[in-house]
Coordinates of C-alpha atoms and ligand atoms in Angstrom, one line a residue:
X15 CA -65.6 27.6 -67.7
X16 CA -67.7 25.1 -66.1
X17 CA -70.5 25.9 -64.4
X18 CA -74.0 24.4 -63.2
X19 CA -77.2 25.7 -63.0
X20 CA -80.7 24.5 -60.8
X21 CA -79.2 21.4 -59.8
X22 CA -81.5 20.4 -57.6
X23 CA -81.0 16.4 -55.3
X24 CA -83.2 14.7 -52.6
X25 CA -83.0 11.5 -51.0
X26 CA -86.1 10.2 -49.7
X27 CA -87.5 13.4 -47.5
X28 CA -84.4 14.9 -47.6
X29 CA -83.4 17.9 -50.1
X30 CA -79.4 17.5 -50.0
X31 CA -79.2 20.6 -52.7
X32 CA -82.0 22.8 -54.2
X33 CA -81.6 25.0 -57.2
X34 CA -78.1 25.8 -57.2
X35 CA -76.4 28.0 -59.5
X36 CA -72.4 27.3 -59.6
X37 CA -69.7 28.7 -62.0
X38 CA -66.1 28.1 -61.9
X39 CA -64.0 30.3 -64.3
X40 CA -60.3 28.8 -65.1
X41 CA -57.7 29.1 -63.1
X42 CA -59.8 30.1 -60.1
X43 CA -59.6 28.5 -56.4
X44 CA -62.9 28.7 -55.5
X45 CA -63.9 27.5 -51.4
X46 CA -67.3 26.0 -51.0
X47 CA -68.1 26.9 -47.3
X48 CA -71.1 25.7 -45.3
X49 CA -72.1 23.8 -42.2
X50 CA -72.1 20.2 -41.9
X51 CA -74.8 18.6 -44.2
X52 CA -75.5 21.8 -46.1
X53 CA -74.5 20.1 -49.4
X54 CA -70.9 20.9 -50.4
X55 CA -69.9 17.1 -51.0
X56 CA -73.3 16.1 -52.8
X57 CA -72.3 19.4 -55.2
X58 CA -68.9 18.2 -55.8
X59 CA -70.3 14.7 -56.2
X60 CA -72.4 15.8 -59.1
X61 CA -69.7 18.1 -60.2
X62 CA -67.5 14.6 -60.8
X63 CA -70.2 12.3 -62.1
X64 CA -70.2 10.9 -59.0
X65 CA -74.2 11.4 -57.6
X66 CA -76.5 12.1 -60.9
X67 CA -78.7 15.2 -60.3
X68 CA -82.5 15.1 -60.4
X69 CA -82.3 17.7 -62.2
X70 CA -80.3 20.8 -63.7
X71 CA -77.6 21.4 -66.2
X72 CA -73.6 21.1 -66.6
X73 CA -71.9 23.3 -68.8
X74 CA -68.5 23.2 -70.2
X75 CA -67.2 25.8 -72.2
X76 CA -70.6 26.5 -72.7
X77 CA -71.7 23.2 -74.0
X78 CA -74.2 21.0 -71.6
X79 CA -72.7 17.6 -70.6
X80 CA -73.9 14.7 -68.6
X81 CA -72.1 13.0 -66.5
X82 CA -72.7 8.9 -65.8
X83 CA -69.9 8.1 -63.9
X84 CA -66.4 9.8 -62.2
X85 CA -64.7 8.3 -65.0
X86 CA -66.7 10.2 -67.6
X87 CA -66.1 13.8 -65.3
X88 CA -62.5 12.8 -65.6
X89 CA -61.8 12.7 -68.8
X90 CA -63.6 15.9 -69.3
X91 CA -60.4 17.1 -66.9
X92 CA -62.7 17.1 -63.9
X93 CA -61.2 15.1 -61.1
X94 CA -62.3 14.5 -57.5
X95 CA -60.4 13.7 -53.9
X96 CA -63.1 12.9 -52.2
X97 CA -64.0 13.5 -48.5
X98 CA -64.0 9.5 -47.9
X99 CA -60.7 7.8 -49.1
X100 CA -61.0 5.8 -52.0
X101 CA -58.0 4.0 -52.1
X102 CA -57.3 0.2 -52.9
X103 CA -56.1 -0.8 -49.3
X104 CA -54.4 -4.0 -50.9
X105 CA -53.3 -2.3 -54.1
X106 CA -49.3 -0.9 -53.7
X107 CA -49.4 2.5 -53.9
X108 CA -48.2 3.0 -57.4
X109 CA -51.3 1.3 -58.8
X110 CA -53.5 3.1 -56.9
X111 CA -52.2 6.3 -58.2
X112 CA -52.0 5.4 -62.0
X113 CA -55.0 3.6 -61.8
X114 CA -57.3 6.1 -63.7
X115 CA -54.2 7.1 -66.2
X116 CA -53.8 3.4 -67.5
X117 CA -57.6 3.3 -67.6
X118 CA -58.3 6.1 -69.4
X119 CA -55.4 8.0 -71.0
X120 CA -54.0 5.5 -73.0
X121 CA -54.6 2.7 -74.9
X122 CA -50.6 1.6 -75.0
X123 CA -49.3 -0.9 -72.7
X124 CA -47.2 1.2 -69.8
X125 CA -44.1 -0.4 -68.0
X126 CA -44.4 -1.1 -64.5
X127 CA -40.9 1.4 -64.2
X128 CA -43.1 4.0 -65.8
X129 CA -45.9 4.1 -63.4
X130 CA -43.7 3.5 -60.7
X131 CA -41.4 6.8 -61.8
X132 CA -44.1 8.7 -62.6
X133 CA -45.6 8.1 -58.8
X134 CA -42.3 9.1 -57.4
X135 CA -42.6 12.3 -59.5
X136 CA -45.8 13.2 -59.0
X137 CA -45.2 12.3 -54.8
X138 CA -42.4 14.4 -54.9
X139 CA -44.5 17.5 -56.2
X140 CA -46.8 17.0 -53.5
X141 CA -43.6 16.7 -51.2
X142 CA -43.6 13.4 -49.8
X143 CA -41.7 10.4 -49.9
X144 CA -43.7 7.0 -49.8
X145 CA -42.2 4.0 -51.2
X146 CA -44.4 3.5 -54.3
X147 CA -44.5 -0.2 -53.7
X148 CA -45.8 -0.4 -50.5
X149 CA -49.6 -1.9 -50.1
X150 CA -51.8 1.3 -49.3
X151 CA -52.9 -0.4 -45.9
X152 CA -49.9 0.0 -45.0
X153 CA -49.6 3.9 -44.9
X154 CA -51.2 6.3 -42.0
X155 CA -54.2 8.2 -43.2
X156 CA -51.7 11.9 -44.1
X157 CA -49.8 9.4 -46.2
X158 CA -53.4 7.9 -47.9
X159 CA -54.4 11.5 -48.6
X160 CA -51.7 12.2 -50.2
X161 CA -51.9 9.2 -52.6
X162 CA -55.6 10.6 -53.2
X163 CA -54.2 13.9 -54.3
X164 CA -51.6 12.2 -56.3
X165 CA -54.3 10.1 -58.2
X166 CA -56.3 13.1 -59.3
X167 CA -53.2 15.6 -60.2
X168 CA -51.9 12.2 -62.5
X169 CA -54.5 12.8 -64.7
X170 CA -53.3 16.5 -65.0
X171 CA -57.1 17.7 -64.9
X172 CA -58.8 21.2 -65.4
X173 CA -60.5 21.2 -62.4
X174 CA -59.2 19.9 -59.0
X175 CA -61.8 18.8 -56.4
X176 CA -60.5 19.1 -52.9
X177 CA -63.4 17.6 -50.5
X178 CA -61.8 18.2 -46.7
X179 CA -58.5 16.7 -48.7
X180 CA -56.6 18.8 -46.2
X181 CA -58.4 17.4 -43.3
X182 CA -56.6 15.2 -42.4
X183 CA -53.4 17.0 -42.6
X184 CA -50.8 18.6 -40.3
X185 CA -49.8 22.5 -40.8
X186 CA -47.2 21.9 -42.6
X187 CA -48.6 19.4 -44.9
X188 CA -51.6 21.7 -45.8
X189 CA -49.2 24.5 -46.5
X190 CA -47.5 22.8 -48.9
X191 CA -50.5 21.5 -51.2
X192 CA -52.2 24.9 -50.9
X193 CA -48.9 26.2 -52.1
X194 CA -48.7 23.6 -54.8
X195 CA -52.5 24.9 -55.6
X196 CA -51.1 28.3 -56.3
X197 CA -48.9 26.9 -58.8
X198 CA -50.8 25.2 -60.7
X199 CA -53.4 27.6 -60.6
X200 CA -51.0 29.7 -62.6
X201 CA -50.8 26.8 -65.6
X202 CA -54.3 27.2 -65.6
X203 CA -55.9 24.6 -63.4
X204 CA -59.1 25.5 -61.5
X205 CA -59.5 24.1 -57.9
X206 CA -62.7 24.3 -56.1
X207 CA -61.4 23.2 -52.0
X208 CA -63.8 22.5 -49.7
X209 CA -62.4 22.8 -45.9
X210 CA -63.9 23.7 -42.4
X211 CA -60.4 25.4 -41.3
X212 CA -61.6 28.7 -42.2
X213 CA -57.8 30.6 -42.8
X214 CA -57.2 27.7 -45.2
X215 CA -60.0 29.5 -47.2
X216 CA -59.1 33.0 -46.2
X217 CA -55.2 32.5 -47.1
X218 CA -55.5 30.5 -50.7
X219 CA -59.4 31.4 -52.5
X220 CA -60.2 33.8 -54.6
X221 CA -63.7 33.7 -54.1
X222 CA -66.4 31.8 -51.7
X223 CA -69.7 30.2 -52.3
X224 CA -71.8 29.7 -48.9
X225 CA -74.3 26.8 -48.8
X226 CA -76.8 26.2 -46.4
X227 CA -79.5 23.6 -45.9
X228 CA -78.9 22.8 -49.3
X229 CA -79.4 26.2 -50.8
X230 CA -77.3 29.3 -51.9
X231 CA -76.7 31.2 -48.6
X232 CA -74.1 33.9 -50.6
X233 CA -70.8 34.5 -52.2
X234 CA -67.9 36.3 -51.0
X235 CA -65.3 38.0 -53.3
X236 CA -61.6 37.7 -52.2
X237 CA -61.5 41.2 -50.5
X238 CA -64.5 40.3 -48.7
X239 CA -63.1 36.9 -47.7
X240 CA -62.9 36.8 -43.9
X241 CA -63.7 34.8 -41.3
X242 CA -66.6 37.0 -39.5
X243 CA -67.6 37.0 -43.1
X244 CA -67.6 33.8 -43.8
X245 CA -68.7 32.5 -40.5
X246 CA -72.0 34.8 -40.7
X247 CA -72.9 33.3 -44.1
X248 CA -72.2 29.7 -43.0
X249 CA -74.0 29.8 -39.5
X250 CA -76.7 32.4 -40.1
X251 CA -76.3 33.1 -36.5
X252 CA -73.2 34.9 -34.2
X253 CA -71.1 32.6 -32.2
X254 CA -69.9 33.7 -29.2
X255 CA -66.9 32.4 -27.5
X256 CA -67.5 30.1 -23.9
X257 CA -65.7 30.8 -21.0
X258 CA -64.8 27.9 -18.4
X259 CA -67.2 28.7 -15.1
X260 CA -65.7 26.3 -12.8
X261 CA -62.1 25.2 -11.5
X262 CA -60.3 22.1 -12.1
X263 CA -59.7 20.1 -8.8
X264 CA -55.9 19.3 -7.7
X265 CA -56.6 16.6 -6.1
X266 CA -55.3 13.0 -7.1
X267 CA -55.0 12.6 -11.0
X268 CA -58.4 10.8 -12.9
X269 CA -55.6 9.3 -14.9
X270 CA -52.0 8.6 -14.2
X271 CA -49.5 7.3 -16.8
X272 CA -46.2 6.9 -15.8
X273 CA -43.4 5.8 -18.0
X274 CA -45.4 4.2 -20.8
X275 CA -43.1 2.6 -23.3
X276 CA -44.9 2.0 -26.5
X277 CA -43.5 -1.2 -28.2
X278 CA -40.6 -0.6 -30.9
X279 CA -39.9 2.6 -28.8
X280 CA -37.2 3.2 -25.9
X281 CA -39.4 6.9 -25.0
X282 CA -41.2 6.9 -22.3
X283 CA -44.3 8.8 -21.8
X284 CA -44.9 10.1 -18.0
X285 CA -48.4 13.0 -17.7
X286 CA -51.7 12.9 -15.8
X287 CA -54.5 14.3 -15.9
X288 CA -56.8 16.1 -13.0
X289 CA -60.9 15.2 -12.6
X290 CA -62.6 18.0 -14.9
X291 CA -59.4 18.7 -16.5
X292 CA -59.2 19.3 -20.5
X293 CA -55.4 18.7 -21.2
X294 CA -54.6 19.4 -25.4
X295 CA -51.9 17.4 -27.0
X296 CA -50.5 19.4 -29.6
X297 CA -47.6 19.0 -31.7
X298 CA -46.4 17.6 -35.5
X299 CA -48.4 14.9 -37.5
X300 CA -45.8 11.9 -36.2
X301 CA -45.4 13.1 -33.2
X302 CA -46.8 10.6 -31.6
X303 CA -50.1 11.9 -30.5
X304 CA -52.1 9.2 -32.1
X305 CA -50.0 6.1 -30.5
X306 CA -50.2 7.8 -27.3
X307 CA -53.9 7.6 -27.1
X308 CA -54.2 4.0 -29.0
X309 CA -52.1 3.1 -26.4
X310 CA -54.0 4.1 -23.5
X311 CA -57.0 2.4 -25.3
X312 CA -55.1 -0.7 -25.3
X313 CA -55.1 -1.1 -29.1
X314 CA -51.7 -0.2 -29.5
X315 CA -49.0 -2.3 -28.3
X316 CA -47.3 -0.5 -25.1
X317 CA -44.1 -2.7 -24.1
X318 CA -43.8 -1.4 -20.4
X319 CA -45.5 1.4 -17.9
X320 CA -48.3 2.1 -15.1
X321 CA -51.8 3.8 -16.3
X322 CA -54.4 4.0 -13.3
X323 CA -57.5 5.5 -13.7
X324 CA -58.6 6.8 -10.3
X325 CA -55.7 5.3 -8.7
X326 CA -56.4 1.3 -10.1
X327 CA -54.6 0.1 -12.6
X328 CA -55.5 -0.5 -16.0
X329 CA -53.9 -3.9 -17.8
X330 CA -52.3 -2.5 -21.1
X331 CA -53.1 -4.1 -24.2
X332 CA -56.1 -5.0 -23.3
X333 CA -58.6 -2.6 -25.2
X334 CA -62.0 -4.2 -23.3
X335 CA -60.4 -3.7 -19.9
X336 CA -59.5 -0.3 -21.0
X337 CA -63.4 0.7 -21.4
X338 CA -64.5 -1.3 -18.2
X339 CA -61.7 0.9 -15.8
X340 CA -63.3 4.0 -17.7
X341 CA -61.5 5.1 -20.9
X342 CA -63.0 6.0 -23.9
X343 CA -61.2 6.8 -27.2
X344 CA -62.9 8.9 -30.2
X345 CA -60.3 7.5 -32.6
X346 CA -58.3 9.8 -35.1
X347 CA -60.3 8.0 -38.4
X348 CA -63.8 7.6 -38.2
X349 CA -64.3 5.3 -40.8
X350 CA -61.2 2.5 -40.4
X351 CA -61.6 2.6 -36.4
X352 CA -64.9 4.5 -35.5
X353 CA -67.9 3.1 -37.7
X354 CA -69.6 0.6 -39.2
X355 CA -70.0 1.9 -42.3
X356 CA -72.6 -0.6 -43.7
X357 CA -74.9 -0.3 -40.3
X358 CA -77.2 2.1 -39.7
X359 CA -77.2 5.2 -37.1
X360 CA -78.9 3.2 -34.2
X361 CA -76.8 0.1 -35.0
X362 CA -73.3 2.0 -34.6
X363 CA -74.9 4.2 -31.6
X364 CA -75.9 1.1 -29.7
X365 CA -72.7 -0.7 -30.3
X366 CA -71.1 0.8 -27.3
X367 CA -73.9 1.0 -24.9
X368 CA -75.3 -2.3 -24.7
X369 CA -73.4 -5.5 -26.2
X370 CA -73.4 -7.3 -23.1
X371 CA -77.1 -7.6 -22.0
X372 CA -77.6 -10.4 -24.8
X373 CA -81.3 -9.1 -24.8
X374 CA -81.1 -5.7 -26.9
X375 CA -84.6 -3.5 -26.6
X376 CA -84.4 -2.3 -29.7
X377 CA -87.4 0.4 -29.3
X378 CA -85.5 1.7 -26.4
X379 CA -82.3 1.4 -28.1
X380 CA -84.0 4.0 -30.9
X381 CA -85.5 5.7 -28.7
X382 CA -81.8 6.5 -27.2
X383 CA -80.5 6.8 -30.6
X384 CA -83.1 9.6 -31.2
X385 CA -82.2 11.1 -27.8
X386 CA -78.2 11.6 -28.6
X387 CA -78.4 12.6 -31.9
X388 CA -81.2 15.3 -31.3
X389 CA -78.5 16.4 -28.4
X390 CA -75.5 16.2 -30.6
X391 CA -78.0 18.5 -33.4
X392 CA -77.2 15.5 -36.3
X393 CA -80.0 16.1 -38.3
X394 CA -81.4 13.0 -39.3
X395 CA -85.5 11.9 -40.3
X396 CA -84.4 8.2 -39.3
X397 CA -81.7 6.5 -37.4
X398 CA -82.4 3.1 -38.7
X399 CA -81.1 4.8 -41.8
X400 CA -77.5 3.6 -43.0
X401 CA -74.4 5.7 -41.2
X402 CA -73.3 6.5 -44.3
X403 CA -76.7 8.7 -45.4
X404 CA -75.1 11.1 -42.9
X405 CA -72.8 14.2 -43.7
X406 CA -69.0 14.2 -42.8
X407 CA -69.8 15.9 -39.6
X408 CA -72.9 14.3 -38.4
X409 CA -71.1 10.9 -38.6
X410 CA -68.0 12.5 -36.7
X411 CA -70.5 13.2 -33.8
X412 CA -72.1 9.9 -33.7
X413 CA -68.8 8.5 -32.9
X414 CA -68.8 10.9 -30.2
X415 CA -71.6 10.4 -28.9
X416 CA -71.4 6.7 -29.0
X417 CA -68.2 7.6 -27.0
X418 CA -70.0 9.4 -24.4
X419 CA -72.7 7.1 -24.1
X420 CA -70.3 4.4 -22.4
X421 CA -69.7 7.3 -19.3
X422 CA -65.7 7.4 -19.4
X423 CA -64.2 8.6 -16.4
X424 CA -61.3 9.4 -19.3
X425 CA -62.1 10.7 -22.6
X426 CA -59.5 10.0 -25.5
X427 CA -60.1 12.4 -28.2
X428 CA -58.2 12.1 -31.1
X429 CA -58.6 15.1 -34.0
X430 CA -62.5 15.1 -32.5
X431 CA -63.8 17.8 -35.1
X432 CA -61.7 17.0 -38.2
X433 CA -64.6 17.8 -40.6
X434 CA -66.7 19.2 -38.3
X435 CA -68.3 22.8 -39.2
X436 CA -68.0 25.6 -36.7
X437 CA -71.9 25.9 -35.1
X438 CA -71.2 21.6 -34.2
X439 CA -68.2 22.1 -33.3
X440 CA -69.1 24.2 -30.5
X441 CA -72.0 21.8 -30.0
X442 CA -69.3 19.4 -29.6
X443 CA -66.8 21.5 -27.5
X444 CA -70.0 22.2 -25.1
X445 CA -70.7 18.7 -24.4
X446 CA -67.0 18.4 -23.5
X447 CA -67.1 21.0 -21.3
X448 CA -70.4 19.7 -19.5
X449 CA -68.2 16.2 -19.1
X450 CA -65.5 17.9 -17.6
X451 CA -67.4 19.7 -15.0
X452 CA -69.3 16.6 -14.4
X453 CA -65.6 15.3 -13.1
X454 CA -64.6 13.7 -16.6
X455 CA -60.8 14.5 -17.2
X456 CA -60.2 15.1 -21.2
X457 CA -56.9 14.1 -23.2
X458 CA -57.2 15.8 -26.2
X459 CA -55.1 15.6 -29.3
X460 CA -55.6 18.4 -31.9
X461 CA -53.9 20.0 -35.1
X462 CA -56.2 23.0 -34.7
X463 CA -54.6 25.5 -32.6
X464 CA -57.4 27.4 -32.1
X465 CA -59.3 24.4 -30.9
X466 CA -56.4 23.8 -28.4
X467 CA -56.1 27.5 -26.9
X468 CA -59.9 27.9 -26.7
X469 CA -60.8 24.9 -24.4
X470 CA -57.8 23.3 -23.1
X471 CA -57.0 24.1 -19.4
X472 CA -53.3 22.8 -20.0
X473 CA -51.4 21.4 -23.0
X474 CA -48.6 18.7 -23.5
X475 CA -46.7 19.2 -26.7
X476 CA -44.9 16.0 -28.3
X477 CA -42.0 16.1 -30.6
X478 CA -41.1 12.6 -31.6
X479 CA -42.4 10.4 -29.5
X480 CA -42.0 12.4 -26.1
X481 CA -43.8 14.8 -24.0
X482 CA -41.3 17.8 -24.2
X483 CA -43.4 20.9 -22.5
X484 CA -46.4 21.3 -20.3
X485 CA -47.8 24.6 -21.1
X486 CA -50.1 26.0 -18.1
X487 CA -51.9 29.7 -17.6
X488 CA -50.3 32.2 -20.0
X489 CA -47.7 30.0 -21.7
X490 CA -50.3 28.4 -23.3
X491 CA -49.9 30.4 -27.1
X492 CA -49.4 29.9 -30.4
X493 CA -45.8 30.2 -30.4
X494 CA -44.8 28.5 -27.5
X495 CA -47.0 25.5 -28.9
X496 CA -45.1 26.1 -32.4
X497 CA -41.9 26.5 -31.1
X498 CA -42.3 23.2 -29.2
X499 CA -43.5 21.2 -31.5
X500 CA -40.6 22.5 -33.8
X501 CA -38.1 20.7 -31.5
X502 CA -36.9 24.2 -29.9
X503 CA -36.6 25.0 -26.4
X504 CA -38.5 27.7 -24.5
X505 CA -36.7 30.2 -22.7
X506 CA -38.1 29.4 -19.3
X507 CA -38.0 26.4 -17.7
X508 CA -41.9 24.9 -17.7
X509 CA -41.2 21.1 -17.9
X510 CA -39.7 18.9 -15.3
X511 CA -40.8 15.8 -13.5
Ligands
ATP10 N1 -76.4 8.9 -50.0 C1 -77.2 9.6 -49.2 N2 -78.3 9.1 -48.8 C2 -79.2 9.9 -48.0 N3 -78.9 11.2 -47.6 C3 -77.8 11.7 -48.1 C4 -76.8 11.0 -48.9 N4 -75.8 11.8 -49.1 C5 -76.0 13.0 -48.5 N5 -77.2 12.9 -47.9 C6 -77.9 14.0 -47.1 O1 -77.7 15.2 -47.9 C7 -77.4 16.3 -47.1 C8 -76.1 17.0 -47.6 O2 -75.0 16.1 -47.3 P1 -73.6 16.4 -47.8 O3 -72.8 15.2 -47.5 O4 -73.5 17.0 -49.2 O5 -73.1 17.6 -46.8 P2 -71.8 18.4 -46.6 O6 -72.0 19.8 -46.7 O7 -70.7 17.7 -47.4 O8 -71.5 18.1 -45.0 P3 -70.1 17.8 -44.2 O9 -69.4 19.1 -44.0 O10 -70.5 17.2 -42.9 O11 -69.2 16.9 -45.0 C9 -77.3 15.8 -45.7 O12 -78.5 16.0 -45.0 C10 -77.1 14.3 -45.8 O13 -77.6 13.6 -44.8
MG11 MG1 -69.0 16.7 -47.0

């Protein structure tokens, strides 16, 4: 139905995609699977008239087209959600959804009751209620996705583009769109999803296509469709599980928090954590994972409690005094909280390791650039170049690096490789585990089970806005985590204070 053929786009040195071959037939769920910076979002890009090609053709039906801009792709019925949100931050949400309907679908003047029903309608598919009339700023990053999705399924396209759309989802959430997916695929629409969480792939595509480095790696039909598969294809290489090869200390906590009260809340919050220790926070999206750790980085209001780190006290609402006493926070968004998007590489490294000097040694300051990012594998020719030049997951692990670079005695990690491919990732859950045995004690909230059974040594699970189990040694499993997070009660007794 549409497919592409030697599409072929550099920047500068860099080849982002070389001579690829695409076809998706109707009514297909394609996956597009590859390591970070292999090329999936600059092939969807072109796919949407977003990025021209420097060369190569589009087909539809057959016939070649050429696309100059998004809105031409959509109203050929191609429609994007893009890995970066796109939405109008001051804009209420109903206008951000209809936008590209009352641009390009009609001609007529539309009610304002008309846009604002057909929001609700389209919301209510995707299974969420927002109030249509709220200013997009206002709404958590699930509740922005889902106004993305909304805004490409208005159009009623041929060909959904899902770009880590379910990223930054909770388990339930993603069900429910992959579900929706299904249905639609069976009126006919085609959905190419691109996603690192590999049983996302495994559970809903009918087929695979495997970049890497910017070239076809292979193809997997649906029976062939597994993750050893997959993961082969994507890495090019076997990756073998670590296991921990030292002991976490008992000894007095690296942090302490003792009934934290975040403001608006009567909940407290009561947990510590042990030098070297890795402690997961699992549970629901709203569970309060993500105020929990804004709080302890003092950018979140907190309306009464003690945190010490080492045994001294940190002042609360104070985010600078939180990074002098030794906490760090790898925030849950990387491009509202964590970069500068306009800055380059070295320019949002640096930020955290040197503001205060007043003289900045800016060949030294590359030079350390050039150090962390060769550490943390982002491949990049030059960090002067802007942060946004960088893949998804390359500019997740500048934000951790830049994290790391400040030497936390606490690291606050929220959804750390959301976007991230598998081979970084365990880059990324190495350098963790380094930190930790180095004495660093690790909060870490996660929606990725797997990520929080393979390197947590304990985990907390929240259920609305409380801490309601500690899971240590072998209660630490899927079910217990699921069943807690569900609001249900385990049959032994593993919480008390
Ligand atoms: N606007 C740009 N300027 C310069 N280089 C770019 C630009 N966009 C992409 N690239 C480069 O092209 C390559 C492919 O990037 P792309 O974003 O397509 O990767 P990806 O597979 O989507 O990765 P991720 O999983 O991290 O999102 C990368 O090396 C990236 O740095
Ligand atoms: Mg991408």
């Amino acid at each position: 139905m549409i497919s592409l053929s030697g599409i072929t786009k550099t920047y500068g040195a860099v080849t982002a995609l070389c001579n690829i071959d695409l076809t998706v037939n109707r009514a297909e769920i394609l996956a597009l699977a590859g390591e970070n910076g292999s090329g999936k979002s600059t092939l969807v890009k072109i796919l949407s008239g977003v990025v021209v090609p420097d060369s190569g053709t589009i087909r539809i039906e057959g016939k070649p087209v050429a696309f100059h801009s998004p809105l031409e792709a959509l109203d050929q019925g191609i429609a994007l959600v893009a890995q970066e949100l796109t939405v109008l931050p001051h804009l209420p949400v109903y206008e951000n959804v209809m936008l590209p309907f009352v641009r390009h679908r009609t001609r007529r003047l539309v009610s304002r009751s008309n846009l604002v029903a057909r929001t609700t309608q389209i919301l209510d598919e995707l299974g969420v209620q927002i109030d249509p009339y709220l200013p997009v700023s206002r709404l958590g990053p699930v509740q922005q996705t889902f106004v993305e999705i909304a805004k490409a399924l208005v159009v009623e396209p041929k060909l959904l583009i899902l770009d880590e759309a379910t990223s930054r989802l909770g388990e339930k959430e993603v069900d429910f769109l992959l579900a929706l997916i299904k249905r639609l695929q069976a009126r006919g629409l085609s959905t190419v999803m691109i996603t690192h969480r590999i049983i996302e792939m495994t559970s809903t595509a009918d087929r695979a296509v495997v970049l890497r480095d910017g070239a076809f790696a292979g193809e997997l039909p649906q029976e062939r469709l597994r993750e050893h598969e997959l993961v082969n294809l994507m890495v090019g290489r076997e990756i073998v599980r670590r296991t921990k090869d030292y002991a976490v200390s008992a000894a007095a906590p690296r942090l302490s928090v003792e009934d934290l009260q975040l403001a608006g809340t009567h909940k407290r919050l009561t947990l510590d954590v042990q030098v070297g220790e890795i402690v997961g926070l699992a549970g629901l999206v709203g569970a309060g994972r993500t105020e929990l750790l804004e709080a302890l980085a003092g950018v979140r209001r907190v309306a009464g409690g003690v945190v010490t780190v080492d045994g001294a006290r940190v002042p609360v609402n104070n985010p600078r005094r939180a990074v002098l006493c030794g906490l760090a926070l790898v925030p849950e968004d990387r491009h509202t909280q964590g970069l500068i998007i306009t800055d380059s590489i070295y320019e949002n490294y640096e930020l955290g390791a040197v503001p205060w000097l007043g003289f900045v040694n800016r060949t030294r300051g590359r030079l350390r650039t050039r150090t962390a990012m060769a550490r943390f594998g982002v491949k990049t020719s030059n960090v002067l170049a802007p942060v946004t030049s960088l893949s998804g997951g390359n500019q997740q692990k500048v934000v951790i690096a830049r994290a790391l670079s400040k030497n936390p005695s606490v690291l606050l990690l929220d959804e750390p490789t959301r976007g991230v491919d598998i081979g970084a990732r365990d880059d990324i859950y190495q350098i963790i585990e380094e930190q930790a045995r180095n004495g660093m004690a690790v909060l870490l909230a996660s929606s990725d089970l797997v990520e929080i059974l393979g390197i947590c040594d304990r985990v907390l699970v929240m259920h609305e806005g409380e801490v309601v189990g500690d899971l240590r040694g072998d209660l630490i499993s899927e079910h217990n985590i699921a069943l807690l997070s569900a609001g249900g009660k385990l049959e032994s007794h593993v919480y008390a204070h």
